[in-house]
């Protein structure tokens, strides 16, 4: 894969410890935010002797965490647990000899050192200290131990230190640290310039103003495709009949309800896109008559007559004008054979065959079948990972 790296949608915890280089952390924060990261700053007591939490709260747009037991913070009563949730990286810059020692020995006596233990995400330290401290046997031993525990280091530079001495110990350049972060957790912008239309969710076919025929689809697969494509730089439009209310940064969401509305929206948006991924569970039938008022139970017994809806994929594929069209096949039996049949009938470029167990679930085990007949089976994985594998094969 080629292209620029982005930190869009990445959650980074920036730990700041007590060192004169703490003022440079403000520049690290600005640069990470500019690259799209959601940054949460955690400061030790000594860090606050050098620079105030207000600076970081203002620059990050998030509360700056300084206390393990902040009784006034009702939204985050246990910050070492809530902050770890969904974090992609814990970056400690500057990292003093003290935090290095705590990390190497498992000491958890304040919010930052506790986070180091409770957070299972990737960790990077940018150490900064006086040359004599840096070269001391105990610091070098701790450095080795911390590395062996999986903490990556952006080593300090050689140069003039705050005390006037020349030697190794000055925190690495801000650009170097940010580059290290991008390489560690950044996403390649390999879909920049592409426009992708995605559908998600089960459609709802109204019987009367309060009742509908629907299905169990959560819409998760379509949402993850939209999320992954947007992270990789594509311009994404999501036509959604899902109840999910998650934020999808950069994605334009167009809400629809019925199969008819979804069909109309797909036809309207497809000409402006390079590809269509039809992940929605479109109802195959819709009531022939929709009552404009609530049907009363006294009117029963009730017979609802259903008529077929339009096959959206079938109707747009015949005239797709070079666009890539991907469908899904949800089957309870003969998964691959049925999916191959749908691929051909709907004139698709690729079909993602989904076992019925994936319906509404967090993970999925799919097979991707391309129009040349090749079948690639994937192991059980998160729908986000499946989304990325689909995008890998589309372009
Ligand atoms: N699809 C569509 N329009 C419909 C029904 C389905 O575009 N009216 C799309 C789905 O979004 C999916 C693909 O067609 O990408 C296959 O959907 P699926 O429900 O597996 O198959 P159906 O074509 O509905 O056939 P069946 O229900 O008989 O398996």
mmCIF file of C-alpha atoms and ligand atoms in Angstrom:
data_model
loop_
_atom_site.group_PDB
_atom_site.id
_atom_site.type_symbol
_atom_site.label_atom_id
_atom_site.label_comp_id
_atom_site.label_asym_id
_atom_site.label_seq_id
_atom_site.Cartn_x
_atom_site.Cartn_y
_atom_site.Cartn_z
ATOM 1 C CA UNK A 1 0.000 0.000 0.000
ATOM 2 C CA UNK A 2 1.205 3.484 -0.777
ATOM 3 C CA UNK A 3 0.127 6.967 0.190
ATOM 4 C CA UNK A 4 0.153 9.433 3.050
ATOM 5 C CA UNK A 5 -0.497 8.353 6.630
ATOM 6 C CA UNK A 6 -3.340 9.808 8.662
ATOM 7 C CA UNK A 7 -4.224 9.699 12.356
ATOM 8 C CA UNK A 8 -7.915 10.293 11.608
ATOM 9 C CA UNK A 9 -10.184 8.571 14.184
ATOM 10 C CA UNK A 10 -7.204 7.508 16.331
ATOM 11 C CA UNK A 11 -7.467 7.990 20.082
ATOM 12 C CA UNK A 12 -4.144 8.951 21.624
ATOM 13 C CA UNK A 13 -3.385 9.443 25.316
ATOM 14 C CA UNK A 14 -0.516 11.908 25.685
ATOM 15 C CA UNK A 15 1.216 11.484 29.048
ATOM 16 C CA UNK A 16 3.343 14.395 30.241
ATOM 17 C CA UNK A 17 5.862 14.083 33.060
ATOM 18 C CA UNK A 18 7.915 16.699 34.924
ATOM 19 C CA UNK A 19 10.716 17.918 32.685
ATOM 20 C CA UNK A 20 11.611 21.237 31.086
ATOM 21 C CA UNK A 21 10.754 19.674 27.686
ATOM 22 C CA UNK A 22 7.087 19.607 28.795
ATOM 23 C CA UNK A 23 6.508 22.862 26.916
ATOM 24 C CA UNK A 24 7.241 20.990 23.668
ATOM 25 C CA UNK A 25 4.349 18.629 24.438
ATOM 26 C CA UNK A 26 1.981 21.427 23.413
ATOM 27 C CA UNK A 27 3.493 21.311 19.903
ATOM 28 C CA UNK A 28 3.267 17.503 19.827
ATOM 29 C CA UNK A 29 -0.401 17.784 20.789
ATOM 30 C CA UNK A 30 -1.142 20.403 18.109
ATOM 31 C CA UNK A 31 0.520 18.320 15.446
ATOM 32 C CA UNK A 32 -1.364 15.135 16.444
ATOM 33 C CA UNK A 33 -4.696 16.998 16.483
ATOM 34 C CA UNK A 34 -3.920 18.529 13.069
ATOM 35 C CA UNK A 35 -3.411 15.026 11.702
ATOM 36 C CA UNK A 36 -6.896 14.062 12.889
ATOM 37 C CA UNK A 37 -6.204 12.347 16.235
ATOM 38 C CA UNK A 38 -8.468 12.640 19.264
ATOM 39 C CA UNK A 39 -5.918 13.418 21.989
ATOM 40 C CA UNK A 40 -6.462 13.113 25.757
ATOM 41 C CA UNK A 41 -3.721 14.573 27.941
ATOM 42 C CA UNK A 42 -2.696 13.109 31.289
ATOM 43 C CA UNK A 43 -0.253 15.103 33.458
ATOM 44 C CA UNK A 44 1.732 14.089 36.512
ATOM 45 C CA UNK A 45 2.019 16.500 39.464
ATOM 46 C CA UNK A 46 5.568 17.497 38.523
ATOM 47 C CA UNK A 47 4.573 18.125 34.885
ATOM 48 C CA UNK A 48 2.164 20.778 36.201
ATOM 49 C CA UNK A 49 5.135 22.639 37.749
ATOM 50 C CA UNK A 50 6.340 23.311 34.191
ATOM 51 C CA UNK A 51 3.120 23.946 32.240
ATOM 52 C CA UNK A 52 -0.568 24.201 33.117
ATOM 53 C CA UNK A 53 -3.376 21.725 32.312
ATOM 54 C CA UNK A 54 -5.360 24.642 30.833
ATOM 55 C CA UNK A 55 -2.954 24.792 27.867
ATOM 56 C CA UNK A 56 -3.612 21.144 27.009
ATOM 57 C CA UNK A 57 -7.329 21.321 27.673
ATOM 58 C CA UNK A 58 -7.582 24.260 25.286
ATOM 59 C CA UNK A 59 -5.457 22.695 22.548
ATOM 60 C CA UNK A 60 -6.977 19.197 22.726
ATOM 61 C CA UNK A 61 -10.636 20.156 23.259
ATOM 62 C CA UNK A 62 -10.786 17.379 25.892
ATOM 63 C CA UNK A 63 -10.473 17.535 29.695
ATOM 64 C CA UNK A 64 -6.863 17.296 30.900
ATOM 65 C CA UNK A 65 -6.604 14.480 33.458
ATOM 66 C CA UNK A 66 -4.382 15.199 36.461
ATOM 67 C CA UNK A 67 -5.983 13.215 39.238
ATOM 68 C CA UNK A 68 -6.628 9.537 39.767
ATOM 69 C CA UNK A 69 -9.534 10.261 42.130
ATOM 70 C CA UNK A 70 -11.227 13.389 40.838
ATOM 71 C CA UNK A 71 -14.475 13.308 42.806
ATOM 72 C CA UNK A 72 -15.858 16.235 40.813
ATOM 73 C CA UNK A 73 -15.429 14.499 37.471
ATOM 74 C CA UNK A 74 -18.712 12.616 37.192
ATOM 75 C CA UNK A 75 -18.278 11.713 33.530
ATOM 76 C CA UNK A 76 -14.978 9.967 34.255
ATOM 77 C CA UNK A 77 -14.978 8.641 37.849
ATOM 78 C CA UNK A 78 -12.291 6.034 37.008
ATOM 79 C CA UNK A 79 -10.163 7.774 34.367
ATOM 80 C CA UNK A 80 -7.534 4.991 34.229
ATOM 81 C CA UNK A 81 -10.269 2.650 32.954
ATOM 82 C CA UNK A 82 -12.439 4.940 30.801
ATOM 83 C CA UNK A 83 -9.452 6.586 29.115
ATOM 84 C CA UNK A 84 -7.970 3.207 28.140
ATOM 85 C CA UNK A 85 -11.204 2.314 26.350
ATOM 86 C CA UNK A 86 -10.614 2.352 22.599
ATOM 87 C CA UNK A 87 -7.193 4.021 22.942
ATOM 88 C CA UNK A 88 -4.839 3.339 20.023
ATOM 89 C CA UNK A 89 -1.708 4.712 21.658
ATOM 90 C CA UNK A 90 -0.257 5.894 24.936
ATOM 91 C CA UNK A 91 2.554 8.334 24.172
ATOM 92 C CA UNK A 92 4.644 9.637 27.063
ATOM 93 C CA UNK A 93 6.568 12.740 25.993
ATOM 94 C CA UNK A 94 8.625 13.835 27.761
ATOM 95 C CA UNK A 95 9.271 10.646 29.714
ATOM 96 C CA UNK A 96 11.447 11.210 32.783
ATOM 97 C CA UNK A 97 13.781 8.660 34.425
ATOM 98 C CA UNK A 98 11.080 8.333 37.086
ATOM 99 C CA UNK A 99 8.251 7.197 34.751
ATOM 100 C CA UNK A 100 10.697 4.930 32.919
ATOM 101 C CA UNK A 101 11.564 3.275 36.245
ATOM 102 C CA UNK A 102 7.875 2.884 37.142
ATOM 103 C CA UNK A 103 7.073 1.410 33.726
ATOM 104 C CA UNK A 104 9.937 -1.062 34.028
ATOM 105 C CA UNK A 105 8.907 -2.190 37.518
ATOM 106 C CA UNK A 106 5.104 -2.067 37.364
ATOM 107 C CA UNK A 107 4.697 0.712 39.906
ATOM 108 C CA UNK A 108 1.268 2.341 39.699
ATOM 109 C CA UNK A 109 1.055 5.221 42.165
ATOM 110 C CA UNK A 110 -0.540 7.989 40.099
ATOM 111 C CA UNK A 111 -2.860 8.341 37.120
ATOM 112 C CA UNK A 112 -0.174 8.061 34.395
ATOM 113 C CA UNK A 113 1.717 5.097 35.851
ATOM 114 C CA UNK A 114 -1.617 3.335 36.510
ATOM 115 C CA UNK A 115 -2.672 3.926 32.900
ATOM 116 C CA UNK A 116 0.565 2.282 31.759
ATOM 117 C CA UNK A 117 -0.661 -0.889 33.450
ATOM 118 C CA UNK A 118 -4.368 -0.684 32.589
ATOM 119 C CA UNK A 119 -3.955 0.281 28.933
ATOM 120 C CA UNK A 120 -3.365 -2.607 26.544
ATOM 121 C CA UNK A 121 -2.689 -0.352 23.538
ATOM 122 C CA UNK A 122 0.669 0.395 21.927
ATOM 123 C CA UNK A 123 3.034 2.544 24.044
ATOM 124 C CA UNK A 124 5.743 4.944 22.975
ATOM 125 C CA UNK A 125 8.102 6.908 25.244
ATOM 126 C CA UNK A 126 10.173 9.953 24.286
ATOM 127 C CA UNK A 127 12.661 10.076 27.192
ATOM 128 C CA UNK A 128 14.258 13.367 28.239
ATOM 129 C CA UNK A 129 16.732 13.885 31.075
ATOM 130 C CA UNK A 130 20.208 15.025 31.992
ATOM 131 C CA UNK A 131 23.046 13.102 30.246
ATOM 132 C CA UNK A 132 24.402 11.638 33.498
ATOM 133 C CA UNK A 133 20.969 10.307 34.393
ATOM 134 C CA UNK A 134 20.473 8.925 30.869
ATOM 135 C CA UNK A 135 23.825 7.146 30.940
ATOM 136 C CA UNK A 136 23.401 5.742 34.461
ATOM 137 C CA UNK A 137 23.266 1.965 34.719
ATOM 138 C CA UNK A 138 19.855 1.898 36.378
ATOM 139 C CA UNK A 139 18.217 4.076 33.680
ATOM 140 C CA UNK A 140 19.817 1.988 30.915
ATOM 141 C CA UNK A 141 18.618 -1.201 32.663
ATOM 142 C CA UNK A 142 15.101 0.233 32.987
ATOM 143 C CA UNK A 143 15.165 1.259 29.340
ATOM 144 C CA UNK A 144 16.055 -2.294 28.337
ATOM 145 C CA UNK A 145 13.330 -3.727 30.581
ATOM 146 C CA UNK A 146 10.698 -1.264 29.311
ATOM 147 C CA UNK A 147 11.605 -2.177 25.715
ATOM 148 C CA UNK A 148 11.330 -5.860 26.521
ATOM 149 C CA UNK A 149 7.808 -5.123 27.822
ATOM 150 C CA UNK A 150 6.870 -3.716 24.411
ATOM 151 C CA UNK A 151 7.339 0.020 24.970
ATOM 152 C CA UNK A 152 8.869 1.690 21.897
ATOM 153 C CA UNK A 153 11.414 4.456 22.450
ATOM 154 C CA UNK A 154 12.084 7.618 20.487
ATOM 155 C CA UNK A 155 15.600 8.093 21.803
ATOM 156 C CA UNK A 156 16.740 11.490 23.059
ATOM 157 C CA UNK A 157 18.986 13.725 20.935
ATOM 158 C CA UNK A 158 22.534 14.804 21.515
ATOM 159 C CA UNK A 159 22.833 18.536 22.137
ATOM 160 C CA UNK A 160 22.795 21.344 24.637
ATOM 161 C CA UNK A 161 20.684 20.491 27.666
ATOM 162 C CA UNK A 162 18.677 22.867 29.886
ATOM 163 C CA UNK A 163 21.530 22.781 32.452
ATOM 164 C CA UNK A 164 23.984 24.019 29.786
ATOM 165 C CA UNK A 165 25.851 20.701 29.451
ATOM 166 C CA UNK A 166 26.271 19.065 26.062
ATOM 167 C CA UNK A 167 25.302 15.422 25.775
ATOM 168 C CA UNK A 168 22.546 12.929 25.070
ATOM 169 C CA UNK A 169 19.275 13.505 26.896
ATOM 170 C CA UNK A 170 17.382 16.250 25.051
ATOM 171 C CA UNK A 171 13.908 15.079 24.021
ATOM 172 C CA UNK A 172 13.783 14.092 20.336
ATOM 173 C CA UNK A 173 12.459 16.704 17.892
ATOM 174 C CA UNK A 174 8.677 17.096 17.849
ATOM 175 C CA UNK A 175 8.592 16.095 14.138
ATOM 176 C CA UNK A 176 10.540 12.894 14.894
ATOM 177 C CA UNK A 177 8.116 11.927 17.671
ATOM 178 C CA UNK A 178 5.038 12.628 15.538
ATOM 179 C CA UNK A 179 6.546 10.679 12.620
ATOM 180 C CA UNK A 180 7.154 7.735 14.937
ATOM 181 C CA UNK A 181 3.497 7.885 16.056
ATOM 182 C CA UNK A 182 2.254 8.000 12.440
ATOM 183 C CA UNK A 183 4.367 4.976 11.523
ATOM 184 C CA UNK A 184 3.151 3.094 14.583
ATOM 185 C CA UNK A 185 -0.599 3.667 14.311
ATOM 186 C CA UNK A 186 -1.282 5.752 11.180
ATOM 187 C CA UNK A 187 -3.601 4.629 8.408
ATOM 188 C CA UNK A 188 -2.467 4.780 4.789
ATOM 189 C CA UNK A 189 -4.524 7.176 2.643
ATOM 190 C CA UNK A 190 -4.591 4.759 -0.283
ATOM 191 C CA UNK A 191 -8.205 5.592 -1.198
ATOM 192 C CA UNK A 192 -7.644 9.348 -1.493
ATOM 193 C CA UNK A 193 -9.470 10.616 -4.588
ATOM 194 C CA UNK A 194 -12.032 7.775 -4.576
ATOM 195 C CA UNK A 195 -15.752 8.324 -3.963
ATOM 196 C CA UNK A 196 -17.577 5.399 -2.411
ATOM 197 C CA UNK A 197 -21.291 4.892 -1.864
ATOM 198 C CA UNK A 198 -22.191 2.440 0.937
ATOM 199 C CA UNK A 199 -25.581 1.207 2.139
ATOM 200 C CA UNK A 200 -26.263 -0.127 5.624
ATOM 201 C CA UNK A 201 -29.030 -1.517 7.802
ATOM 202 C CA UNK A 202 -32.268 -3.367 7.398
ATOM 203 C CA UNK A 203 -35.043 -1.480 5.607
ATOM 204 C CA UNK A 204 -38.421 -0.969 7.276
ATOM 205 C CA UNK A 205 -41.571 -1.501 5.221
ATOM 206 C CA UNK A 206 -44.510 0.249 6.837
ATOM 207 C CA UNK A 207 -47.776 -1.576 7.433
ATOM 208 C CA UNK A 208 -49.371 1.430 9.145
ATOM 209 C CA UNK A 209 -47.866 4.539 10.802
ATOM 210 C CA UNK A 210 -46.499 2.519 13.777
ATOM 211 C CA UNK A 211 -45.829 -1.009 12.480
ATOM 212 C CA UNK A 212 -43.385 -2.287 9.935
ATOM 213 C CA UNK A 213 -41.818 -5.385 8.411
ATOM 214 C CA UNK A 214 -38.136 -5.340 9.168
ATOM 215 C CA UNK A 215 -35.165 -7.630 9.754
ATOM 216 C CA UNK A 216 -32.419 -8.216 12.319
ATOM 217 C CA UNK A 217 -29.601 -6.395 10.494
ATOM 218 C CA UNK A 218 -27.774 -3.934 12.769
ATOM 219 C CA UNK A 219 -26.096 -2.053 9.940
ATOM 220 C CA UNK A 220 -22.688 -2.613 11.595
ATOM 221 C CA UNK A 221 -21.004 -4.016 8.458
ATOM 222 C CA UNK A 222 -21.977 -1.017 6.314
ATOM 223 C CA UNK A 223 -20.922 1.382 9.054
ATOM 224 C CA UNK A 224 -17.491 -0.258 9.360
ATOM 225 C CA UNK A 225 -17.000 -0.107 5.571
ATOM 226 C CA UNK A 226 -17.889 3.595 5.605
ATOM 227 C CA UNK A 227 -15.572 4.210 8.578
ATOM 228 C CA UNK A 228 -12.621 2.314 7.082
ATOM 229 C CA UNK A 229 -13.018 3.891 3.615
ATOM 230 C CA UNK A 230 -13.158 7.377 5.118
ATOM 231 C CA UNK A 231 -10.067 6.718 7.269
ATOM 232 C CA UNK A 232 -8.254 5.604 4.112
ATOM 233 C CA UNK A 233 -9.039 8.917 2.434
ATOM 234 C CA UNK A 234 -12.144 8.179 0.342
ATOM 235 C CA UNK A 235 -15.094 10.547 0.131
ATOM 236 C CA UNK A 236 -17.883 8.398 1.553
ATOM 237 C CA UNK A 237 -21.682 8.661 1.356
ATOM 238 C CA UNK A 238 -23.614 6.251 3.544
ATOM 239 C CA UNK A 239 -27.249 5.514 2.796
ATOM 240 C CA UNK A 240 -28.493 4.121 6.058
ATOM 241 C CA UNK A 241 -31.655 2.521 7.346
ATOM 242 C CA UNK A 242 -29.785 1.483 10.515
ATOM 243 C CA UNK A 243 -30.553 2.550 14.078
ATOM 244 C CA UNK A 244 -26.839 2.993 14.872
ATOM 245 C CA UNK A 245 -26.204 6.520 16.043
ATOM 246 C CA UNK A 246 -22.419 6.459 15.973
ATOM 247 C CA UNK A 247 -20.305 9.297 14.785
ATOM 248 C CA UNK A 248 -18.576 8.538 11.496
ATOM 249 C CA UNK A 249 -16.140 11.416 11.024
ATOM 250 C CA UNK A 250 -16.033 12.658 7.432
ATOM 251 C CA UNK A 251 -18.899 10.444 6.220
ATOM 252 C CA UNK A 252 -22.070 12.004 4.785
ATOM 253 C CA UNK A 253 -25.025 10.020 6.116
ATOM 254 C CA UNK A 254 -28.303 9.965 4.224
ATOM 255 C CA UNK A 255 -31.061 8.351 6.327
ATOM 256 C CA UNK A 256 -33.758 6.295 4.613
ATOM 257 C CA UNK A 257 -36.422 3.925 5.843
ATOM 258 C CA UNK A 258 -37.874 1.700 3.136
ATOM 259 C CA UNK A 259 -36.448 -0.312 0.235
ATOM 260 C CA UNK A 260 -38.082 2.182 -2.153
ATOM 261 C CA UNK A 261 -36.372 5.145 -0.477
ATOM 262 C CA UNK A 262 -33.044 3.300 -0.455
ATOM 263 C CA UNK A 263 -33.364 2.520 -4.150
ATOM 264 C CA UNK A 264 -34.109 6.147 -4.963
ATOM 265 C CA UNK A 265 -31.141 7.388 -2.884
ATOM 266 C CA UNK A 266 -28.728 4.862 -4.470
ATOM 267 C CA UNK A 267 -29.796 5.907 -7.967
ATOM 268 C CA UNK A 268 -29.425 9.571 -7.100
ATOM 269 C CA UNK A 269 -25.920 9.216 -5.590
ATOM 270 C CA UNK A 270 -24.348 6.469 -7.720
ATOM 271 C CA UNK A 271 -23.543 8.694 -10.734
ATOM 272 C CA UNK A 272 -21.273 10.805 -8.470
ATOM 273 C CA UNK A 273 -19.370 7.814 -7.064
ATOM 274 C CA UNK A 274 -16.696 5.369 -8.254
ATOM 275 C CA UNK A 275 -18.075 2.389 -6.370
ATOM 276 C CA UNK A 276 -21.132 1.014 -4.604
ATOM 277 C CA UNK A 277 -21.001 -1.390 -1.658
ATOM 278 C CA UNK A 278 -24.482 -2.699 -0.984
ATOM 279 C CA UNK A 279 -24.212 -3.946 2.612
ATOM 280 C CA UNK A 280 -27.847 -3.139 3.465
ATOM 281 C CA UNK A 281 -30.327 -5.912 4.192
ATOM 282 C CA UNK A 282 -33.008 -4.716 1.796
ATOM 283 C CA UNK A 283 -36.449 -6.156 2.346
ATOM 284 C CA UNK A 284 -37.532 -8.324 -0.587
ATOM 285 C CA UNK A 285 -41.202 -7.617 0.073
ATOM 286 C CA UNK A 286 -43.292 -4.648 1.094
ATOM 287 C CA UNK A 287 -46.999 -4.450 2.030
ATOM 288 C CA UNK A 288 -49.084 -3.810 -1.070
ATOM 289 C CA UNK A 289 -51.221 -1.329 0.866
ATOM 290 C CA UNK A 290 -49.998 0.914 3.695
ATOM 291 C CA UNK A 291 -52.739 2.048 6.035
ATOM 292 C CA UNK A 292 -52.538 5.808 6.655
ATOM 293 C CA UNK A 293 -53.979 5.312 10.168
ATOM 294 C CA UNK A 294 -53.112 2.873 12.948
ATOM 295 C CA UNK A 295 -54.883 -0.449 12.355
ATOM 296 C CA UNK A 296 -57.054 -1.275 15.380
ATOM 297 C CA UNK A 297 -56.900 -4.768 16.835
ATOM 298 C CA UNK A 298 -60.705 -5.050 16.542
ATOM 299 C CA UNK A 299 -60.292 -5.010 12.760
ATOM 300 C CA UNK A 300 -58.578 -8.446 12.814
ATOM 301 C CA UNK A 301 -57.965 -11.134 11.708
ATOM 302 C CA UNK A 302 -55.525 -9.334 9.497
ATOM 303 C CA UNK A 303 -54.108 -10.526 6.188
ATOM 304 C CA UNK A 304 -51.230 -8.507 4.835
ATOM 305 C CA UNK A 305 -50.556 -8.919 1.179
ATOM 306 C CA UNK A 306 -46.929 -8.338 0.166
ATOM 307 C CA UNK A 307 -45.449 -7.342 -3.145
ATOM 308 C CA UNK A 308 -41.797 -7.697 -4.200
ATOM 309 C CA UNK A 309 -39.530 -4.655 -3.865
ATOM 310 C CA UNK A 310 -37.166 -3.634 -6.632
ATOM 311 C CA UNK A 311 -33.791 -5.424 -6.578
ATOM 312 C CA UNK A 312 -31.569 -2.360 -6.218
ATOM 313 C CA UNK A 313 -28.318 -4.083 -7.206
ATOM 314 C CA UNK A 314 -29.956 -5.830 -10.118
ATOM 315 C CA UNK A 315 -31.364 -2.587 -11.434
ATOM 316 C CA UNK A 316 -28.186 -0.460 -11.151
ATOM 317 C CA UNK A 317 -25.646 -3.102 -12.239
ATOM 318 C CA UNK A 318 -26.874 -3.287 -15.840
ATOM 319 C CA UNK A 319 -25.898 0.335 -16.344
ATOM 320 C CA UNK A 320 -22.951 0.764 -14.000
ATOM 321 C CA UNK A 321 -20.646 2.530 -16.488
ATOM 322 C CA UNK A 322 -17.312 1.247 -15.171
ATOM 323 C CA UNK A 323 -18.175 1.634 -11.497
ATOM 324 C CA UNK A 324 -17.187 -1.104 -9.072
ATOM 325 C CA UNK A 325 -20.274 -2.763 -7.601
ATOM 326 C CA UNK A 326 -20.020 -5.028 -4.566
ATOM 327 C CA UNK A 327 -22.903 -6.983 -3.047
ATOM 328 C CA UNK A 328 -23.397 -9.179 -0.012
ATOM 329 C CA UNK A 329 -25.005 -12.583 0.158
ATOM 330 C CA UNK A 330 -26.582 -13.727 3.381
ATOM 331 C CA UNK A 331 -27.290 -17.439 3.294
ATOM 332 C CA UNK A 332 -28.316 -20.135 5.707
ATOM 333 C CA UNK A 333 -27.213 -22.946 3.349
ATOM 334 C CA UNK A 334 -24.969 -23.539 0.299
ATOM 335 C CA UNK A 335 -23.197 -20.264 1.031
ATOM 336 C CA UNK A 336 -20.647 -20.221 -1.805
ATOM 337 C CA UNK A 337 -22.896 -21.706 -4.505
ATOM 338 C CA UNK A 338 -25.742 -19.298 -3.717
ATOM 339 C CA UNK A 339 -23.365 -16.342 -3.511
ATOM 340 C CA UNK A 340 -21.835 -17.226 -6.913
ATOM 341 C CA UNK A 341 -25.331 -17.325 -8.388
ATOM 342 C CA UNK A 342 -26.126 -13.847 -7.012
ATOM 343 C CA UNK A 343 -22.763 -12.502 -8.265
ATOM 344 C CA UNK A 344 -23.681 -13.575 -11.793
ATOM 345 C CA UNK A 345 -27.353 -12.625 -11.748
ATOM 346 C CA UNK A 346 -26.683 -9.182 -10.272
ATOM 347 C CA UNK A 347 -23.610 -8.610 -12.532
ATOM 348 C CA UNK A 348 -21.363 -7.753 -9.593
ATOM 349 C CA UNK A 349 -17.605 -7.258 -9.479
ATOM 350 C CA UNK A 350 -17.436 -8.972 -6.114
ATOM 351 C CA UNK A 351 -19.782 -10.564 -3.606
ATOM 352 C CA UNK A 352 -19.133 -10.981 0.105
ATOM 353 C CA UNK A 353 -20.677 -14.236 1.280
ATOM 354 C CA UNK A 354 -21.831 -14.032 4.847
ATOM 355 C CA UNK A 355 -23.004 -16.842 7.030
ATOM 356 C CA UNK A 356 -26.361 -16.089 8.679
ATOM 357 C CA UNK A 357 -24.627 -16.093 12.114
ATOM 358 C CA UNK A 358 -23.033 -12.723 11.189
ATOM 359 C CA UNK A 359 -26.441 -11.038 11.226
ATOM 360 C CA UNK A 360 -26.400 -8.433 13.992
ATOM 361 C CA UNK A 361 -23.074 -9.796 15.389
ATOM 362 C CA UNK A 362 -19.854 -7.872 16.137
ATOM 363 C CA UNK A 363 -17.563 -10.218 14.195
ATOM 364 C CA UNK A 364 -17.953 -12.002 10.891
ATOM 365 C CA UNK A 365 -16.422 -14.848 8.896
ATOM 366 C CA UNK A 366 -16.780 -14.065 5.214
ATOM 367 C CA UNK A 367 -15.694 -15.347 1.813
ATOM 368 C CA UNK A 368 -15.076 -12.936 -1.033
ATOM 369 C CA UNK A 369 -15.919 -14.113 -4.514
ATOM 370 C CA UNK A 370 -14.744 -12.101 -7.501
ATOM 371 C CA UNK A 371 -16.228 -12.096 -10.980
ATOM 372 C CA UNK A 372 -13.305 -14.174 -12.307
ATOM 373 C CA UNK A 373 -14.549 -16.941 -9.988
ATOM 374 C CA UNK A 374 -11.792 -16.684 -7.362
ATOM 375 C CA UNK A 375 -12.928 -17.417 -3.806
ATOM 376 C CA UNK A 376 -11.002 -16.103 -0.811
ATOM 377 C CA UNK A 377 -12.044 -17.314 2.630
ATOM 378 C CA UNK A 378 -11.284 -15.171 5.679
ATOM 379 C CA UNK A 379 -11.129 -16.232 9.340
ATOM 380 C CA UNK A 380 -13.513 -14.891 11.983
ATOM 381 C CA UNK A 381 -12.547 -11.237 12.446
ATOM 382 C CA UNK A 382 -14.046 -7.915 13.509
ATOM 383 C CA UNK A 383 -16.346 -6.268 10.977
ATOM 384 C CA UNK A 384 -13.855 -3.363 10.857
ATOM 385 C CA UNK A 385 -11.114 -5.777 9.715
ATOM 386 C CA UNK A 386 -13.514 -7.386 7.221
ATOM 387 C CA UNK A 387 -14.307 -3.886 5.910
ATOM 388 C CA UNK A 388 -10.622 -3.211 5.280
ATOM 389 C CA UNK A 389 -10.132 -6.549 3.504
ATOM 390 C CA UNK A 390 -13.121 -5.758 1.234
ATOM 391 C CA UNK A 391 -11.645 -2.331 0.407
ATOM 392 C CA UNK A 392 -8.192 -3.928 -0.206
ATOM 393 C CA UNK A 393 -9.705 -6.126 -2.927
ATOM 394 C CA UNK A 394 -11.994 -3.533 -4.509
ATOM 395 C CA UNK A 395 -9.413 -1.161 -6.011
HETATM 396 N N1 LIG B 1 -30.359 -6.408 -2.485
HETATM 397 C C1 LIG B 1 -30.811 -5.330 -3.240
HETATM 398 N N2 LIG B 1 -32.142 -5.119 -3.396
HETATM 399 C C2 LIG B 1 -33.035 -5.947 -2.819
HETATM 400 C C3 LIG B 1 -32.580 -7.081 -2.076
HETATM 401 C C4 LIG B 1 -31.230 -7.259 -1.918
HETATM 402 O O1 LIG B 1 -29.994 -4.587 -3.772
HETATM 403 N N3 LIG B 1 -34.326 -5.709 -2.988
HETATM 404 C C5 LIG B 1 -28.898 -6.592 -2.339
HETATM 405 C C6 LIG B 1 -28.405 -6.694 -0.912
HETATM 406 O O2 LIG B 1 -28.055 -5.419 -0.407
HETATM 407 C C7 LIG B 1 -27.189 -7.592 -1.042
HETATM 408 C C8 LIG B 1 -27.531 -8.486 -2.216
HETATM 409 O O3 LIG B 1 -28.593 -7.828 -2.925
HETATM 410 O O4 LIG B 1 -26.030 -6.866 -1.362
HETATM 411 C C9 LIG B 1 -28.018 -9.854 -1.832
HETATM 412 O O5 LIG B 1 -29.015 -9.761 -0.835
HETATM 413 P P1 LIG B 1 -29.634 -11.081 -0.176
HETATM 414 O O6 LIG B 1 -30.667 -10.686 0.812
HETATM 415 O O7 LIG B 1 -28.529 -12.013 0.259
HETATM 416 O O8 LIG B 1 -30.284 -11.789 -1.434
HETATM 417 P P2 LIG B 1 -31.576 -11.519 -2.250
HETATM 418 O O9 LIG B 1 -31.182 -10.973 -3.573
HETATM 419 O O10 LIG B 1 -32.539 -10.710 -1.451
HETATM 420 O O11 LIG B 1 -32.124 -13.023 -2.449
HETATM 421 P P3 LIG B 1 -32.638 -14.076 -1.333
HETATM 422 O O12 LIG B 1 -33.286 -13.257 -0.236
HETATM 423 O O13 LIG B 1 -33.611 -14.894 -2.097
HETATM 424 O O14 LIG B 1 -31.461 -14.850 -0.871
#
